[in-house]
PDB file of C-alpha atoms in Angstrom:
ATOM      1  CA  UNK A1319      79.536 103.776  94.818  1.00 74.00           C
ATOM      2  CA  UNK A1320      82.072 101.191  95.401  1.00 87.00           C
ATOM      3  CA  UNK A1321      79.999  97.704  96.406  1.00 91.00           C
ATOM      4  CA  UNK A1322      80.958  94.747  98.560  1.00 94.00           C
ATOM      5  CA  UNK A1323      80.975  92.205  96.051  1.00 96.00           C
ATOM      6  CA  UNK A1324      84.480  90.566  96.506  1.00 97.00           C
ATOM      7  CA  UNK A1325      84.213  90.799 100.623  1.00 97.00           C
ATOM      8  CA  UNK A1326      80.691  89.013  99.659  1.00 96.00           C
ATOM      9  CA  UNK A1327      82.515  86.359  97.736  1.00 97.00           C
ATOM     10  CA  UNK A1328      84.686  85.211 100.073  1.00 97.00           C
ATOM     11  CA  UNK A1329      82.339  85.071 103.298  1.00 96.00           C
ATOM     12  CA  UNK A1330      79.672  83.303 100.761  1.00 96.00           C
ATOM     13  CA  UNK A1331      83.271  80.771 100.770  1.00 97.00           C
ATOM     14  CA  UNK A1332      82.936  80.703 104.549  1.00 97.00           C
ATOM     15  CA  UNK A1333      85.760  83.667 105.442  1.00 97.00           C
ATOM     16  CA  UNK A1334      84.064  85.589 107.571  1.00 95.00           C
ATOM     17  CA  UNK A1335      86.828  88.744 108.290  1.00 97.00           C
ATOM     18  CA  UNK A1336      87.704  90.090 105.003  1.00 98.00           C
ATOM     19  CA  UNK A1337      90.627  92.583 104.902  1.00 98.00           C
ATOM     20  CA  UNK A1338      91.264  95.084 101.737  1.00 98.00           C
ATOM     21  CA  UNK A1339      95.538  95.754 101.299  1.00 98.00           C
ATOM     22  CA  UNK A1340      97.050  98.330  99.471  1.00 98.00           C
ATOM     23  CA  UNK A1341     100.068 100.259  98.826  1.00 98.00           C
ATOM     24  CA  UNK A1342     101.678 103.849  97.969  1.00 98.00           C
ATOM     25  CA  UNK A1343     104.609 104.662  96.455  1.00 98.00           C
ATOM     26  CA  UNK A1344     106.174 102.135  94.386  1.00 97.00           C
ATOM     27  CA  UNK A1345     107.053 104.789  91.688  1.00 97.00           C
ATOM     28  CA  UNK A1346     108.646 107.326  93.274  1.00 98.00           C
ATOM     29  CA  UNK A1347     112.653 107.798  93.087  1.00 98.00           C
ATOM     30  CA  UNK A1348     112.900 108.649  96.773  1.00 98.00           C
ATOM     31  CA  UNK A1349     111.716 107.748 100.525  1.00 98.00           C
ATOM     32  CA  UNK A1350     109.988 104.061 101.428  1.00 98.00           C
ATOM     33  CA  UNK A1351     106.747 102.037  99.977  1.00 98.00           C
ATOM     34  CA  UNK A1352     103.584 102.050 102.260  1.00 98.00           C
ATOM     35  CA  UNK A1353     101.029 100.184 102.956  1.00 98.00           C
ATOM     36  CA  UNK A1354      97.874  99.757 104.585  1.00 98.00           C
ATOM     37  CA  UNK A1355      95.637  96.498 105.832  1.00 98.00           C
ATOM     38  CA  UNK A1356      92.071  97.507 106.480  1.00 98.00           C
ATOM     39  CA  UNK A1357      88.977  96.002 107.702  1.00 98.00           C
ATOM     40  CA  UNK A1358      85.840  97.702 107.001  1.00 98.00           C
ATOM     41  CA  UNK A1359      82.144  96.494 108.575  1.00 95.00           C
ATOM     42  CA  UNK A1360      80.980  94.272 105.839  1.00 85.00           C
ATOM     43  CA  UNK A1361      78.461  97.004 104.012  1.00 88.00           C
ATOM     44  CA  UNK A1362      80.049  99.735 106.013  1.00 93.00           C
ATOM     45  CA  UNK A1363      78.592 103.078 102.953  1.00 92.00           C
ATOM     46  CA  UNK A1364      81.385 105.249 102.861  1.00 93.00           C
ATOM     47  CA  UNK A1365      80.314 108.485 100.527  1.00 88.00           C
ATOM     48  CA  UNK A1366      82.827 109.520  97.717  1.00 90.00           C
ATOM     49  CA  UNK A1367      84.933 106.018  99.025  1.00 92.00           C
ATOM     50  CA  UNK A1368      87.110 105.327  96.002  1.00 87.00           C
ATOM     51  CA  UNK A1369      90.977 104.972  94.424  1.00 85.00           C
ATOM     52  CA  UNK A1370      92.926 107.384  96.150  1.00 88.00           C
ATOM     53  CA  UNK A1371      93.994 108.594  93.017  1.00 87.00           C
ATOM     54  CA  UNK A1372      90.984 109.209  91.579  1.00 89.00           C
ATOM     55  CA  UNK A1373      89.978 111.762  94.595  1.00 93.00           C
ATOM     56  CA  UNK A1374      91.665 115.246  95.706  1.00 93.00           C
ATOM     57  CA  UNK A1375      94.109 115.511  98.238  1.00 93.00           C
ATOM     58  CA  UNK A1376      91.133 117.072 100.429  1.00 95.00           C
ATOM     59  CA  UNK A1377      88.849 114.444 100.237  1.00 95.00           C
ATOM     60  CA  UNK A1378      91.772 111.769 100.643  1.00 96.00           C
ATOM     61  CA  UNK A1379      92.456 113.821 104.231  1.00 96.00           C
ATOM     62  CA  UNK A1380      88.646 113.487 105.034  1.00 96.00           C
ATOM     63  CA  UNK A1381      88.355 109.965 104.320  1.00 97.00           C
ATOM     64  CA  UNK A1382      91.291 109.063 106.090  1.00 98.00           C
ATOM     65  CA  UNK A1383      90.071 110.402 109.081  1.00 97.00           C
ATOM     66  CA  UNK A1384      86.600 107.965 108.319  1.00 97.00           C
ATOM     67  CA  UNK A1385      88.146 105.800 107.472  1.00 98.00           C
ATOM     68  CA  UNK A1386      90.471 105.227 110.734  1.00 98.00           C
ATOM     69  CA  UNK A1387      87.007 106.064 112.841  1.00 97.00           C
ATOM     70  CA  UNK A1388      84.717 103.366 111.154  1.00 97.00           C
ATOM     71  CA  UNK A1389      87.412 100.671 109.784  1.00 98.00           C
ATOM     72  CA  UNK A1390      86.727  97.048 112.384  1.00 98.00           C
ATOM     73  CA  UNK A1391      91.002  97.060 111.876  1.00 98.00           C
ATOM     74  CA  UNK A1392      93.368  99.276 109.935  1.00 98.00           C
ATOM     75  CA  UNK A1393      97.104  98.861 110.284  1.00 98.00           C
ATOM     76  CA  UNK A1394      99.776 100.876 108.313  1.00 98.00           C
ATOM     77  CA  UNK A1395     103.442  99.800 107.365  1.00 98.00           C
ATOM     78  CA  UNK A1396     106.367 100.710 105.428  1.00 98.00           C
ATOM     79  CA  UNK A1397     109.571  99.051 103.250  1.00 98.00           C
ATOM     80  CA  UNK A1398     112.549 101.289 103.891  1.00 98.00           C
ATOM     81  CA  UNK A1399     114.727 102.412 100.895  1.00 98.00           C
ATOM     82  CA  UNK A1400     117.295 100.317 102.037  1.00 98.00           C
ATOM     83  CA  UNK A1401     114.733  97.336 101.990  1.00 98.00           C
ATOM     84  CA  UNK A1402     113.386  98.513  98.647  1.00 98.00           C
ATOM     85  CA  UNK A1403     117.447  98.914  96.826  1.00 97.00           C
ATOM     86  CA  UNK A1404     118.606  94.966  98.783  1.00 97.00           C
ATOM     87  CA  UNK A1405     115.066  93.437  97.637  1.00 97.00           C
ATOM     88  CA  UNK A1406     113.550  95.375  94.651  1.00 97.00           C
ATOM     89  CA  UNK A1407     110.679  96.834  94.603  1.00 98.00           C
ATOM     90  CA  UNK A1408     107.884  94.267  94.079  1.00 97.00           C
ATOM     91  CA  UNK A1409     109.560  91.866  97.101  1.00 98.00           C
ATOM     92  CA  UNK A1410     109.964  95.339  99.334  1.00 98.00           C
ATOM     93  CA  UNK A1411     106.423  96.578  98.875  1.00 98.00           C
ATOM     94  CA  UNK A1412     104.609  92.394  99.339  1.00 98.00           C
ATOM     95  CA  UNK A1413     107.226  92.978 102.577  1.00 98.00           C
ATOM     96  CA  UNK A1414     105.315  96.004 103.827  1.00 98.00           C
ATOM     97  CA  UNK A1415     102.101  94.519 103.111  1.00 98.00           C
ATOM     98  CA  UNK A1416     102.525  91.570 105.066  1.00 98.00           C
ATOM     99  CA  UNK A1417     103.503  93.696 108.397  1.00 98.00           C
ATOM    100  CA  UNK A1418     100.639  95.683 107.525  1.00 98.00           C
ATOM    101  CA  UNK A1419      98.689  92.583 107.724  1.00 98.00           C
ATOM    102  CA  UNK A1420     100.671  91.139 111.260  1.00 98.00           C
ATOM    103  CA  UNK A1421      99.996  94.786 112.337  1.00 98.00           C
ATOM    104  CA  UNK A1422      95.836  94.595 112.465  1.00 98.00           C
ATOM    105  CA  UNK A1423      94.394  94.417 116.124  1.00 98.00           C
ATOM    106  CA  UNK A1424      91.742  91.889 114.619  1.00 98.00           C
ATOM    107  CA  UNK A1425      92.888  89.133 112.877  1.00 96.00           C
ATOM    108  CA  UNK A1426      91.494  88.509 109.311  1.00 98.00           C
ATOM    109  CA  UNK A1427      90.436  85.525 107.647  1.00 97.00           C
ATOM    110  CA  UNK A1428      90.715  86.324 104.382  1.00 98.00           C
ATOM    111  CA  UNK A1429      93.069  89.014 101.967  1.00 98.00           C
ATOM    112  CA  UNK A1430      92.142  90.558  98.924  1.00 98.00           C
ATOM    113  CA  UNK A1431      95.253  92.283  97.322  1.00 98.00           C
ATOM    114  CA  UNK A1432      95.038  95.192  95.145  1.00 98.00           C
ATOM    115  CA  UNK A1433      97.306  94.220  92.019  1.00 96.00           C
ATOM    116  CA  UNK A1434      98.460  91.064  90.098  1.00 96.00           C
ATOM    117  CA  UNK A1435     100.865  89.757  92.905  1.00 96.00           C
ATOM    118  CA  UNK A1436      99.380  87.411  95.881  1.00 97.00           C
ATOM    119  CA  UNK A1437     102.530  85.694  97.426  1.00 94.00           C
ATOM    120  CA  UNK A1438     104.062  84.722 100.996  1.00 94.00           C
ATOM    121  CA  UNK A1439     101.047  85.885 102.603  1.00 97.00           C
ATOM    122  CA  UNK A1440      99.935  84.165 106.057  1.00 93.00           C
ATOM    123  CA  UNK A1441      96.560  83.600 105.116  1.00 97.00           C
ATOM    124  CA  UNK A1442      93.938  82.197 102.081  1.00 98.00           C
ATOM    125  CA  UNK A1443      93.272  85.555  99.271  1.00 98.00           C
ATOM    126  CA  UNK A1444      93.504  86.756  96.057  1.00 98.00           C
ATOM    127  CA  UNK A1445      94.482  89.613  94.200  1.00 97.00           C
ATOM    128  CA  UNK A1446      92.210  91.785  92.446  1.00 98.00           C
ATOM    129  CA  UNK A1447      93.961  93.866  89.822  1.00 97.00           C
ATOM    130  CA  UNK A1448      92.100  97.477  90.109  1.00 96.00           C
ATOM    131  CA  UNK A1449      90.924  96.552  93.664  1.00 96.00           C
ATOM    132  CA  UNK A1450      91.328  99.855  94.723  1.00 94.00           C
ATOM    133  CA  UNK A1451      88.418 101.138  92.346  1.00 94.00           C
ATOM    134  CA  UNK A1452      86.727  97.863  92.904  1.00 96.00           C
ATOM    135  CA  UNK A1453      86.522  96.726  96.820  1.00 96.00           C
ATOM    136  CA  UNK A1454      86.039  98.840  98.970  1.00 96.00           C
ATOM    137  CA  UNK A1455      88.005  97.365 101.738  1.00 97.00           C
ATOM    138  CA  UNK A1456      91.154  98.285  99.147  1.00 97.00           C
ATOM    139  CA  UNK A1457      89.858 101.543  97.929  1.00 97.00           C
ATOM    140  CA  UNK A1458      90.221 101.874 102.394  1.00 97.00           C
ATOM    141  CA  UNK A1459      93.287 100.854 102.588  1.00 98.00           C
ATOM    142  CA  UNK A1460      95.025 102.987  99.722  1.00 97.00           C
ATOM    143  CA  UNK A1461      93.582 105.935 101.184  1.00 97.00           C
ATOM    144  CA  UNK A1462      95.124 105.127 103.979  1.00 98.00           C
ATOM    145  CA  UNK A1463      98.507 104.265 102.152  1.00 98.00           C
ATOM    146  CA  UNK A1464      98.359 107.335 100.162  1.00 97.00           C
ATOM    147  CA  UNK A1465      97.538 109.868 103.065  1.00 98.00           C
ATOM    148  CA  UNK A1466     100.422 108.385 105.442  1.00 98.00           C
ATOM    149  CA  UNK A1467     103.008 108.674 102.694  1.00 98.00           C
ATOM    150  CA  UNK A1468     102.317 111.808 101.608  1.00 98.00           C
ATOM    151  CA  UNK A1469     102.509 112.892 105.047  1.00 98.00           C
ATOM    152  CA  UNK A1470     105.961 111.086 105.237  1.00 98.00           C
ATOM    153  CA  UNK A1471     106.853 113.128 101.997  1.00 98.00           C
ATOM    154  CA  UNK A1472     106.262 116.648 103.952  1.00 97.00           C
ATOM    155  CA  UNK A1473     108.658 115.708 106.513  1.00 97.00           C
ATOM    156  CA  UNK A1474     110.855 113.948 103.854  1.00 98.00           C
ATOM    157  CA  UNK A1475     110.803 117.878 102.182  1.00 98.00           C
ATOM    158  CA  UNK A1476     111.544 119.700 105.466  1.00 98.00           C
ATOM    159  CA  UNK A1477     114.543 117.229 105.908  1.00 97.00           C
ATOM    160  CA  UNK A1478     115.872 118.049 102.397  1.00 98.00           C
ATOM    161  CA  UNK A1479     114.788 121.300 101.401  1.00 97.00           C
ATOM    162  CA  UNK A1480     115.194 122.030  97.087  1.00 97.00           C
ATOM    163  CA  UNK A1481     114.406 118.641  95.750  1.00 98.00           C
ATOM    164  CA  UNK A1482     110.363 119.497  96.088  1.00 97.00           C
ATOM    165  CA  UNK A1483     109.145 116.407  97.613  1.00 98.00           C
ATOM    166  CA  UNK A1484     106.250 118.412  99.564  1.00 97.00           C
ATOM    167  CA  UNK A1485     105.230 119.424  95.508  1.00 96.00           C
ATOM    168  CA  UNK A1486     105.839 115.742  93.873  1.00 97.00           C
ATOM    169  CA  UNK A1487     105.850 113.812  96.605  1.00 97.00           C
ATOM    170  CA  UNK A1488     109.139 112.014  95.496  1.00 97.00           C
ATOM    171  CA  UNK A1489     107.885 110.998  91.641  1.00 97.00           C
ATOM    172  CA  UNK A1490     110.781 111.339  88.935  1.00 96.00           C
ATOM    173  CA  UNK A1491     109.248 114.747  87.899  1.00 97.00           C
ATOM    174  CA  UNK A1492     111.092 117.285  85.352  1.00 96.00           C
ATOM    175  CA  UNK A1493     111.875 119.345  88.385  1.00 96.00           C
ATOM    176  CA  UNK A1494     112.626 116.336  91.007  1.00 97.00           C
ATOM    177  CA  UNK A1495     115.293 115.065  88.387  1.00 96.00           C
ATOM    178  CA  UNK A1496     116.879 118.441  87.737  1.00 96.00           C
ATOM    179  CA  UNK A1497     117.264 118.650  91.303  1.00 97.00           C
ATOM    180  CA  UNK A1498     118.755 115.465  91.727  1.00 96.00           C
ATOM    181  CA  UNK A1499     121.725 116.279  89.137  1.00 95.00           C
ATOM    182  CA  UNK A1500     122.168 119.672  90.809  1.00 95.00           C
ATOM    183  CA  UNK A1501     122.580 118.779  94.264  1.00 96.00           C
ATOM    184  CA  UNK A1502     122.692 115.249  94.030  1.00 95.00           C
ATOM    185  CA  UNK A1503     121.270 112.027  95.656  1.00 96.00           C
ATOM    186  CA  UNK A1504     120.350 112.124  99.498  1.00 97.00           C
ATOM    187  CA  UNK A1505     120.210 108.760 101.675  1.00 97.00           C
ATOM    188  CA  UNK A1506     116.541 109.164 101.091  1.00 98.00           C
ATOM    189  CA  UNK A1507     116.799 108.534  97.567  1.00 98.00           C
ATOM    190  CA  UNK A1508     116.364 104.732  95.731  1.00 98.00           C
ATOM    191  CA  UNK A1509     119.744 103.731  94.428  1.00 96.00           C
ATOM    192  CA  UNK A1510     117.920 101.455  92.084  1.00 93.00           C
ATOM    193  CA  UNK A1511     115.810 104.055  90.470  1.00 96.00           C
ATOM    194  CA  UNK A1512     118.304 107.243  89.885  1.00 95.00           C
ATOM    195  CA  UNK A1513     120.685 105.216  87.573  1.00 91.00           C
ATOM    196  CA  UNK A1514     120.244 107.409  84.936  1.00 89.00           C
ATOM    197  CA  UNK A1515     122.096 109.760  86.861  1.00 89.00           C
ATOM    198  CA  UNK A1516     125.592 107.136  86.170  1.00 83.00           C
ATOM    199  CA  UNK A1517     124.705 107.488  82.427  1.00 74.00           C
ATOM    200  CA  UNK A1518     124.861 111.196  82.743  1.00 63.00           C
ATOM    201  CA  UNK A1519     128.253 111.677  83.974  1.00 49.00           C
TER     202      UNK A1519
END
C-alpha cells in the first residue's frame, strides 16, 4: 500500500494542499497526451491504489470511479496532436499538465510531478521520478490519465475503423504500424512520430 510520505513532506514544509499530476500517452503514434491533477484527503486508504500500469484495465475502471468520488479536487486535460507535432512532446504534455492544474476546483499549494521534468508550473513542487508507484496523490492522478485516454482511444477507433486503436490504444504496435503503411496516416496521427513511414517510401 502506497503511503503518504511525499504529501507528508511538503505540509511538514508548511504546504498544506498537496496535489499528485500525471500523464498518459506520451508514447503512442496517434491521438493527444492526457493528464490529470488530483487532490486526495491527506491519508485518504485507497485499496489496490497504485501505477496504472501496474493494475488491469478492470481495476483501473473501478478506481477511477473512487477515485473521482473521494479525490478533495481532480481535474483532467489534454495536448492536442497538433500541440504535441508544433511543441514536441515533453513541452505538449508539461502544457496539459499545467491546465490540468488551472482546471482543479480547489486550489493547491503544492505539486508533486510524476517524472524528471518540474518546469513553468504556477506554484512551489517537485518531481518525483516513479511517483506514480510512490505517492499516492500521482498513482490518483494516472489512473485518472490512463482511464480518460483510453476512453478517448475507443472513440478515436470508432472514428477510424482498421488501425486497432480500441486493441493498442494508439502504441506503435506490429499491427498499428502495418496499418499505418496500408491505409496510411489519419489527422489523428503524430507527424513527429510516423517518420519512419518517409524512410519507407
Amino acid at each position: 500500500m502506497l503511503g503518504y510520505e511525499y504529501e507528508l513532506e511538503a505540509q511538514n514544509e508548511g504546504y498544506g494542499t498537496v496535489c499528485g499530476i500525471d500523464e498518459a500517452g506520451r508514447g503512442p503514434l496517434c491521438g493527444p497526451v492526457v493528464a490529470a491533477a488530483c487532490i486526495l484527503p491527506c491519508g485518504l486508504v485507497i485499496p489496490e491504489l497504485n501505477d496504472s500500469k501496474k493494475l488491469t484495465e478492470k481495476m483501473r475502471e473501478e478506481l477511477f470511479d473512487v477515485i473521482r468520488r473521494e479525490a478533495v479536487a481532480y481535474c483532467v486535460a489534454e495536448a492536442s496532436v497538433e500541440e504535441i507535432d508544433s511543441l514536441n512532446i515533453l513541452e505538449a504534455t508539461l502544457l496539459a499538465m499545467r491546465r490540468a492544474v488551472a482546471g482543479l476546483t480547489v486550489s493547491p499549494d503544492y505539486l508533486l510531478v510524476d517524472g524528471n521534468v518540474y518546469r513553468d508550473f504556477p506554484l512551489p513542487g517537485r518531481c518525483v521520478i516513479g511517483g506514480d508507484a510512490k505517492s499516492p496523490s500521482i498513482a490518483a492522478a494516472s489512473i485518472l490519465a490512463k482511464v480518460t485516454r483510453d476512453r478517448m482511444c475507443l472513440e478515436l477507433d470508432a472514428l477510424y475503423p482498421g488501425y486497432g486503436i480500441a486493441k493498442h490504444k494508439g502504441y506503435g504496435t506490429p499491427a498499428h504500424k502495418e496499418a499505418l503503411r496500408r491505409l496510411g496516416p489519419t489527422p489523428i496521427h503524430r507527424k513527429k512520430f510516423i517518420r519512419f513511414l518517409d524512410s519507407e517510401v
